[in-house]
mmCIF file with all atom_site columns, C-alpha atoms in Angstrom:
data_model
loop_
_atom_site.group_PDB
_atom_site.id
_atom_site.type_symbol
_atom_site.label_atom_id
_atom_site.label_alt_id
_atom_site.label_comp_id
_atom_site.label_asym_id
_atom_site.label_entity_id
_atom_site.label_seq_id
_atom_site.pdbx_PDB_ins_code
_atom_site.Cartn_x
_atom_site.Cartn_y
_atom_site.Cartn_z
_atom_site.occupancy
_atom_site.B_iso_or_equiv
_atom_site.pdbx_formal_charge
_atom_site.auth_seq_id
_atom_site.auth_comp_id
_atom_site.auth_asym_id
_atom_site.auth_atom_id
_atom_site.pdbx_PDB_model_num
ATOM 1   C CA . MET S 1 1   ? -23.375 -31.743 -32.097 1.00 54.00 ? 1   MET S CA 1
ATOM 2   C CA . SER S 1 2   ? -20.018 -30.088 -31.699 1.00 69.00 ? 2   SER S CA 1
ATOM 3   C CA . LYS S 1 3   ? -20.923 -28.898 -28.204 1.00 75.00 ? 3   LYS S CA 1
ATOM 4   C CA . THR S 1 4   ? -21.549 -32.451 -27.017 1.00 78.00 ? 4   THR S CA 1
ATOM 5   C CA . ALA S 1 5   ? -18.378 -33.696 -28.666 1.00 73.00 ? 5   ALA S CA 1
ATOM 6   C CA . LEU S 1 6   ? -16.353 -31.007 -26.898 1.00 75.00 ? 6   LEU S CA 1
ATOM 7   C CA . THR S 1 7   ? -18.053 -31.800 -23.597 1.00 79.00 ? 7   THR S CA 1
ATOM 8   C CA . ALA S 1 8   ? -17.336 -35.525 -24.043 1.00 72.00 ? 8   ALA S CA 1
ATOM 9   C CA . ALA S 1 9   ? -13.692 -34.821 -24.868 1.00 72.00 ? 9   ALA S CA 1
ATOM 10  C CA . ALA S 1 10  ? -13.298 -32.549 -21.857 1.00 71.00 ? 10  ALA S CA 1
ATOM 11  C CA . LEU S 1 11  ? -14.957 -35.133 -19.619 1.00 70.00 ? 11  LEU S CA 1
ATOM 12  C CA . SER S 1 12  ? -12.607 -37.854 -20.950 1.00 73.00 ? 12  SER S CA 1
ATOM 13  C CA . ILE S 1 13  ? -9.543  -35.717 -20.280 1.00 73.00 ? 13  ILE S CA 1
ATOM 14  C CA . ALA S 1 14  ? -10.780 -34.865 -16.790 1.00 67.00 ? 14  ALA S CA 1
ATOM 15  C CA . THR S 1 15  ? -11.315 -38.553 -16.044 1.00 69.00 ? 15  THR S CA 1
ATOM 16  C CA . LEU S 1 16  ? -7.809  -39.424 -17.211 1.00 67.00 ? 16  LEU S CA 1
ATOM 17  C CA . LEU S 1 17  ? -6.252  -36.652 -15.157 1.00 65.00 ? 17  LEU S CA 1
ATOM 18  C CA . ALA S 1 18  ? -8.241  -37.662 -12.084 1.00 64.00 ? 18  ALA S CA 1
ATOM 19  C CA . GLY S 1 19  ? -6.332  -40.956 -12.064 1.00 63.00 ? 19  GLY S CA 1
ATOM 20  C CA . CYS S 1 20  ? -3.098  -39.049 -11.532 1.00 66.00 ? 20  CYS S CA 1
ATOM 21  C CA . GLY S 1 21  ? -2.356  -38.652 -7.870  1.00 67.00 ? 21  GLY S CA 1
ATOM 22  C CA . GLU S 1 22  ? 0.731   -38.120 -5.802  1.00 72.00 ? 22  GLU S CA 1
ATOM 23  C CA . PRO S 1 23  ? 3.693   -40.023 -7.231  1.00 73.00 ? 23  PRO S CA 1
ATOM 24  C CA . THR S 1 24  ? 4.813   -43.012 -5.224  1.00 76.00 ? 24  THR S CA 1
ATOM 25  C CA . THR S 1 25  ? 8.439   -43.895 -4.681  1.00 77.00 ? 25  THR S CA 1
ATOM 26  C CA . ILE S 1 26  ? 9.312   -47.513 -5.241  1.00 74.00 ? 26  ILE S CA 1
ATOM 27  C CA . THR S 1 27  ? 12.445  -48.688 -3.520  1.00 72.00 ? 27  THR S CA 1
ATOM 28  C CA . ALA S 1 28  ? 14.179  -51.969 -4.124  1.00 69.00 ? 28  ALA S CA 1
ATOM 29  C CA . GLY S 1 29  ? 15.465  -54.280 -1.473  1.00 67.00 ? 29  GLY S CA 1
ATOM 30  C CA . ALA S 1 30  ? 19.058  -55.372 -1.056  1.00 66.00 ? 30  ALA S CA 1
ATOM 31  C CA . PRO S 1 31  ? 21.213  -55.949 -4.149  1.00 67.00 ? 31  PRO S CA 1
ATOM 32  C CA . ASN S 1 32  ? 20.038  -59.040 -5.968  1.00 76.00 ? 32  ASN S CA 1
ATOM 33  C CA . ASP S 1 33  ? 23.280  -60.197 -7.620  1.00 79.00 ? 33  ASP S CA 1
ATOM 34  C CA . PRO S 1 34  ? 24.024  -63.792 -6.564  1.00 83.00 ? 34  PRO S CA 1
ATOM 35  C CA . THR S 1 35  ? 27.606  -63.572 -7.915  1.00 87.00 ? 35  THR S CA 1
ATOM 36  C CA . ALA S 1 36  ? 28.522  -60.241 -6.298  1.00 84.00 ? 36  ALA S CA 1
ATOM 37  C CA . THR S 1 37  ? 30.836  -61.785 -3.690  1.00 87.00 ? 37  THR S CA 1
ATOM 38  C CA . ALA S 1 38  ? 32.560  -64.012 -6.270  1.00 89.00 ? 38  ALA S CA 1
ATOM 39  C CA . VAL S 1 39  ? 33.105  -61.055 -8.596  1.00 88.00 ? 39  VAL S CA 1
ATOM 40  C CA . ALA S 1 40  ? 34.476  -58.911 -5.771  1.00 89.00 ? 40  ALA S CA 1
ATOM 41  C CA . ALA S 1 41  ? 36.895  -61.680 -4.719  1.00 93.00 ? 41  ALA S CA 1
ATOM 42  C CA . ALA S 1 42  ? 38.122  -62.407 -8.278  1.00 92.00 ? 42  ALA S CA 1
ATOM 43  C CA . PRO S 1 43  ? 41.625  -61.272 -9.229  1.00 94.00 ? 43  PRO S CA 1
ATOM 44  C CA . PRO S 1 44  ? 41.891  -58.283 -11.574 1.00 92.00 ? 44  PRO S CA 1
ATOM 45  C CA . VAL S 1 45  ? 41.566  -59.039 -15.272 1.00 89.00 ? 45  VAL S CA 1
ATOM 46  C CA . LYS S 1 46  ? 44.782  -58.819 -17.304 1.00 87.00 ? 46  LYS S CA 1
ATOM 47  C CA . LEU S 1 47  ? 44.162  -57.437 -20.760 1.00 90.00 ? 47  LEU S CA 1
ATOM 48  C CA . PRO S 1 48  ? 45.931  -58.960 -23.749 1.00 90.00 ? 48  PRO S CA 1
ATOM 49  C CA . PRO S 1 49  ? 48.946  -56.996 -24.985 1.00 93.00 ? 49  PRO S CA 1
ATOM 50  C CA . ALA S 1 50  ? 48.538  -54.405 -27.714 1.00 94.00 ? 50  ALA S CA 1
ATOM 51  C CA . MET S 1 51  ? 50.463  -54.681 -30.972 1.00 95.00 ? 51  MET S CA 1
ATOM 52  C CA . LEU S 1 52  ? 53.653  -52.647 -30.823 1.00 94.00 ? 52  LEU S CA 1
ATOM 53  C CA . ALA S 1 53  ? 54.918  -53.170 -34.387 1.00 95.00 ? 53  ALA S CA 1
ATOM 54  C CA . SER S 1 54  ? 54.212  -55.291 -37.432 1.00 95.00 ? 54  SER S CA 1
ATOM 55  C CA . LYS S 1 55  ? 57.330  -55.810 -39.541 1.00 96.00 ? 55  LYS S CA 1
ATOM 56  C CA . THR S 1 56  ? 58.292  -57.645 -42.711 1.00 96.00 ? 56  THR S CA 1
ATOM 57  C CA . TYR S 1 57  ? 61.735  -59.293 -42.712 1.00 96.00 ? 57  TYR S CA 1
ATOM 58  C CA . ARG S 1 58  ? 63.934  -60.546 -45.561 1.00 96.00 ? 58  ARG S CA 1
ATOM 59  C CA . CYS S 1 59  ? 66.011  -63.511 -44.368 1.00 93.00 ? 59  CYS S CA 1
ATOM 60  C CA . GLN S 1 60  ? 69.411  -64.679 -45.627 1.00 90.00 ? 60  GLN S CA 1
ATOM 61  C CA . PRO S 1 61  ? 70.485  -67.171 -46.795 1.00 86.00 ? 61  PRO S CA 1
ATOM 62  C CA . GLY S 1 62  ? 67.566  -68.138 -49.003 1.00 84.00 ? 62  GLY S CA 1
ATOM 63  C CA . ASN S 1 63  ? 65.938  -64.732 -49.513 1.00 89.00 ? 63  ASN S CA 1
ATOM 64  C CA . ALA S 1 64  ? 62.796  -65.846 -47.606 1.00 91.00 ? 64  ALA S CA 1
ATOM 65  C CA . VAL S 1 65  ? 60.218  -63.371 -46.282 1.00 95.00 ? 65  VAL S CA 1
ATOM 66  C CA . LEU S 1 66  ? 58.791  -63.511 -42.744 1.00 95.00 ? 66  LEU S CA 1
ATOM 67  C CA . TYR S 1 67  ? 56.172  -61.379 -41.020 1.00 97.00 ? 67  TYR S CA 1
ATOM 68  C CA . ILE S 1 68  ? 56.489  -60.728 -37.291 1.00 96.00 ? 68  ILE S CA 1
ATOM 69  C CA . ASP S 1 69  ? 53.933  -58.911 -35.138 1.00 97.00 ? 69  ASP S CA 1
ATOM 70  C CA . TRP S 1 70  ? 55.528  -57.635 -31.929 1.00 96.00 ? 70  TRP S CA 1
ATOM 71  C CA . PHE S 1 71  ? 53.429  -56.960 -28.809 1.00 96.00 ? 71  PHE S CA 1
ATOM 72  C CA . ASN S 1 72  ? 54.009  -54.286 -26.160 1.00 94.00 ? 72  ASN S CA 1
ATOM 73  C CA . ASP S 1 73  ? 54.506  -56.709 -23.270 1.00 93.00 ? 73  ASP S CA 1
ATOM 74  C CA . ASN S 1 74  ? 57.928  -57.538 -24.815 1.00 93.00 ? 74  ASN S CA 1
ATOM 75  C CA . THR S 1 75  ? 57.350  -61.233 -24.102 1.00 94.00 ? 75  THR S CA 1
ATOM 76  C CA . SER S 1 76  ? 55.027  -62.194 -26.977 1.00 96.00 ? 76  SER S CA 1
ATOM 77  C CA . ALA S 1 77  ? 55.020  -62.038 -30.760 1.00 96.00 ? 77  ALA S CA 1
ATOM 78  C CA . ASN S 1 78  ? 53.391  -63.731 -33.764 1.00 97.00 ? 78  ASN S CA 1
ATOM 79  C CA . ILE S 1 79  ? 55.241  -65.021 -36.825 1.00 96.00 ? 79  ILE S CA 1
ATOM 80  C CA . LYS S 1 80  ? 53.965  -65.919 -40.314 1.00 96.00 ? 80  LYS S CA 1
ATOM 81  C CA . LYS S 1 81  ? 55.582  -67.089 -43.562 1.00 93.00 ? 81  LYS S CA 1
ATOM 82  C CA . LYS S 1 82  ? 52.853  -65.469 -45.698 1.00 93.00 ? 82  LYS S CA 1
ATOM 83  C CA . LYS S 1 83  ? 50.574  -62.524 -44.899 1.00 92.00 ? 83  LYS S CA 1
ATOM 84  C CA . GLU S 1 84  ? 47.453  -64.692 -45.256 1.00 94.00 ? 84  GLU S CA 1
ATOM 85  C CA . ASP S 1 85  ? 48.797  -67.539 -43.053 1.00 94.00 ? 85  ASP S CA 1
ATOM 86  C CA . ALA S 1 86  ? 47.537  -68.084 -39.537 1.00 95.00 ? 86  ALA S CA 1
ATOM 87  C CA . PRO S 1 87  ? 50.080  -66.678 -37.084 1.00 96.00 ? 87  PRO S CA 1
ATOM 88  C CA . THR S 1 88  ? 52.237  -68.858 -34.843 1.00 96.00 ? 88  THR S CA 1
ATOM 89  C CA . ALA S 1 89  ? 52.399  -67.493 -31.302 1.00 96.00 ? 89  ALA S CA 1
ATOM 90  C CA . LEU S 1 90  ? 55.828  -66.924 -29.817 1.00 96.00 ? 90  LEU S CA 1
ATOM 91  C CA . ALA S 1 91  ? 56.585  -66.312 -26.153 1.00 95.00 ? 91  ALA S CA 1
ATOM 92  C CA . ALA S 1 92  ? 59.651  -65.294 -24.185 1.00 95.00 ? 92  ALA S CA 1
ATOM 93  C CA . PRO S 1 93  ? 60.111  -66.080 -20.487 1.00 95.00 ? 93  PRO S CA 1
ATOM 94  C CA . ALA S 1 94  ? 61.258  -62.494 -19.851 1.00 93.00 ? 94  ALA S CA 1
ATOM 95  C CA . ALA S 1 95  ? 61.814  -59.300 -21.798 1.00 90.00 ? 95  ALA S CA 1
ATOM 96  C CA . GLY S 1 96  ? 65.011  -59.580 -23.833 1.00 90.00 ? 96  GLY S CA 1
ATOM 97  C CA . ALA S 1 97  ? 65.010  -63.393 -23.854 1.00 94.00 ? 97  ALA S CA 1
ATOM 98  C CA . PRO S 1 98  ? 64.564  -65.323 -27.133 1.00 96.00 ? 98  PRO S CA 1
ATOM 99  C CA . PHE S 1 99  ? 60.994  -65.926 -28.312 1.00 96.00 ? 99  PHE S CA 1
ATOM 100 C CA . ALA S 1 100 ? 59.981  -69.538 -28.947 1.00 96.00 ? 100 ALA S CA 1
ATOM 101 C CA . GLY S 1 101 ? 56.884  -71.351 -30.154 1.00 95.00 ? 101 GLY S CA 1
ATOM 102 C CA . GLY S 1 102 ? 55.713  -73.710 -32.874 1.00 94.00 ? 102 GLY S CA 1
ATOM 103 C CA . GLY S 1 103 ? 59.293  -74.794 -33.544 1.00 94.00 ? 103 GLY S CA 1
ATOM 104 C CA . TYR S 1 104 ? 60.477  -71.220 -34.175 1.00 96.00 ? 104 TYR S CA 1
ATOM 105 C CA . VAL S 1 105 ? 63.138  -69.412 -32.133 1.00 96.00 ? 105 VAL S CA 1
ATOM 106 C CA . VAL S 1 106 ? 63.455  -65.646 -32.634 1.00 96.00 ? 106 VAL S CA 1
ATOM 107 C CA . LYS S 1 107 ? 66.246  -63.593 -31.074 1.00 96.00 ? 107 LYS S CA 1
ATOM 108 C CA . GLY S 1 108 ? 65.718  -59.841 -31.180 1.00 95.00 ? 108 GLY S CA 1
ATOM 109 C CA . SER S 1 109 ? 63.022  -57.241 -30.582 1.00 93.00 ? 109 SER S CA 1
ATOM 110 C CA . ALA S 1 110 ? 60.751  -54.837 -32.438 1.00 93.00 ? 110 ALA S CA 1
ATOM 111 C CA . THR S 1 111 ? 63.345  -52.066 -32.289 1.00 93.00 ? 111 THR S CA 1
ATOM 112 C CA . ASP S 1 112 ? 66.200  -54.148 -33.768 1.00 93.00 ? 112 ASP S CA 1
ATOM 113 C CA . ALA S 1 113 ? 67.083  -53.654 -37.448 1.00 93.00 ? 113 ALA S CA 1
ATOM 114 C CA . SER S 1 114 ? 67.661  -57.395 -37.806 1.00 94.00 ? 114 SER S CA 1
ATOM 115 C CA . VAL S 1 115 ? 66.689  -60.515 -35.896 1.00 96.00 ? 115 VAL S CA 1
ATOM 116 C CA . SER S 1 116 ? 67.878  -64.122 -35.855 1.00 95.00 ? 116 SER S CA 1
ATOM 117 C CA . VAL S 1 117 ? 65.169  -66.643 -36.764 1.00 95.00 ? 117 VAL S CA 1
ATOM 118 C CA . THR S 1 118 ? 65.430  -70.405 -36.553 1.00 94.00 ? 118 THR S CA 1
ATOM 119 C CA . ALA S 1 119 ? 62.527  -72.072 -38.395 1.00 91.00 ? 119 ALA S CA 1
ATOM 120 C CA . PRO S 1 120 ? 61.258  -75.547 -37.456 1.00 92.00 ? 120 PRO S CA 1
ATOM 121 C CA . GLY S 1 121 ? 63.866  -78.070 -38.611 1.00 88.00 ? 121 GLY S CA 1
ATOM 122 C CA . GLY S 1 122 ? 66.100  -75.365 -40.101 1.00 88.00 ? 122 GLY S CA 1
ATOM 123 C CA . ALA S 1 123 ? 69.240  -73.432 -39.336 1.00 90.00 ? 123 ALA S CA 1
ATOM 124 C CA . ALA S 1 124 ? 69.379  -69.906 -37.912 1.00 92.00 ? 124 ALA S CA 1
ATOM 125 C CA . GLN S 1 125 ? 68.902  -67.116 -40.437 1.00 93.00 ? 125 GLN S CA 1
ATOM 126 C CA . THR S 1 126 ? 69.607  -63.417 -40.144 1.00 95.00 ? 126 THR S CA 1
ATOM 127 C CA . CYS S 1 127 ? 66.498  -61.440 -41.088 1.00 94.00 ? 127 CYS S CA 1
ATOM 128 C CA . SER S 1 128 ? 66.517  -57.698 -41.790 1.00 95.00 ? 128 SER S CA 1
ATOM 129 C CA . ALA S 1 129 ? 63.505  -55.411 -41.605 1.00 89.00 ? 129 ALA S CA 1
#
């Protein structure tokens, strides 16, 4: 019985191996991307700025606290009254110009020890990091 089982197994393996022939190379046609020309003609993607510094400021008069996230493009920042608040985006037309947005005006930069902040409907305050 074992001789016939071995013969059957060998015959099965031989049959399977007989199906293997020379490998065939399959080549594709031309590139099949319908948007390839549009992608090639598109302008380069500008990545969003990275965060440069995140600072907490104490403002006088009033002893209020503000949180400002400064970005490395030197023309954008975010401001919050509380850590858990949604940030208000600030933008400056050029590096060194005052940041404005959402009624806020911020004069200064991430490297300054103090900045001037005017809140919506309020007067300018000096805020120290």
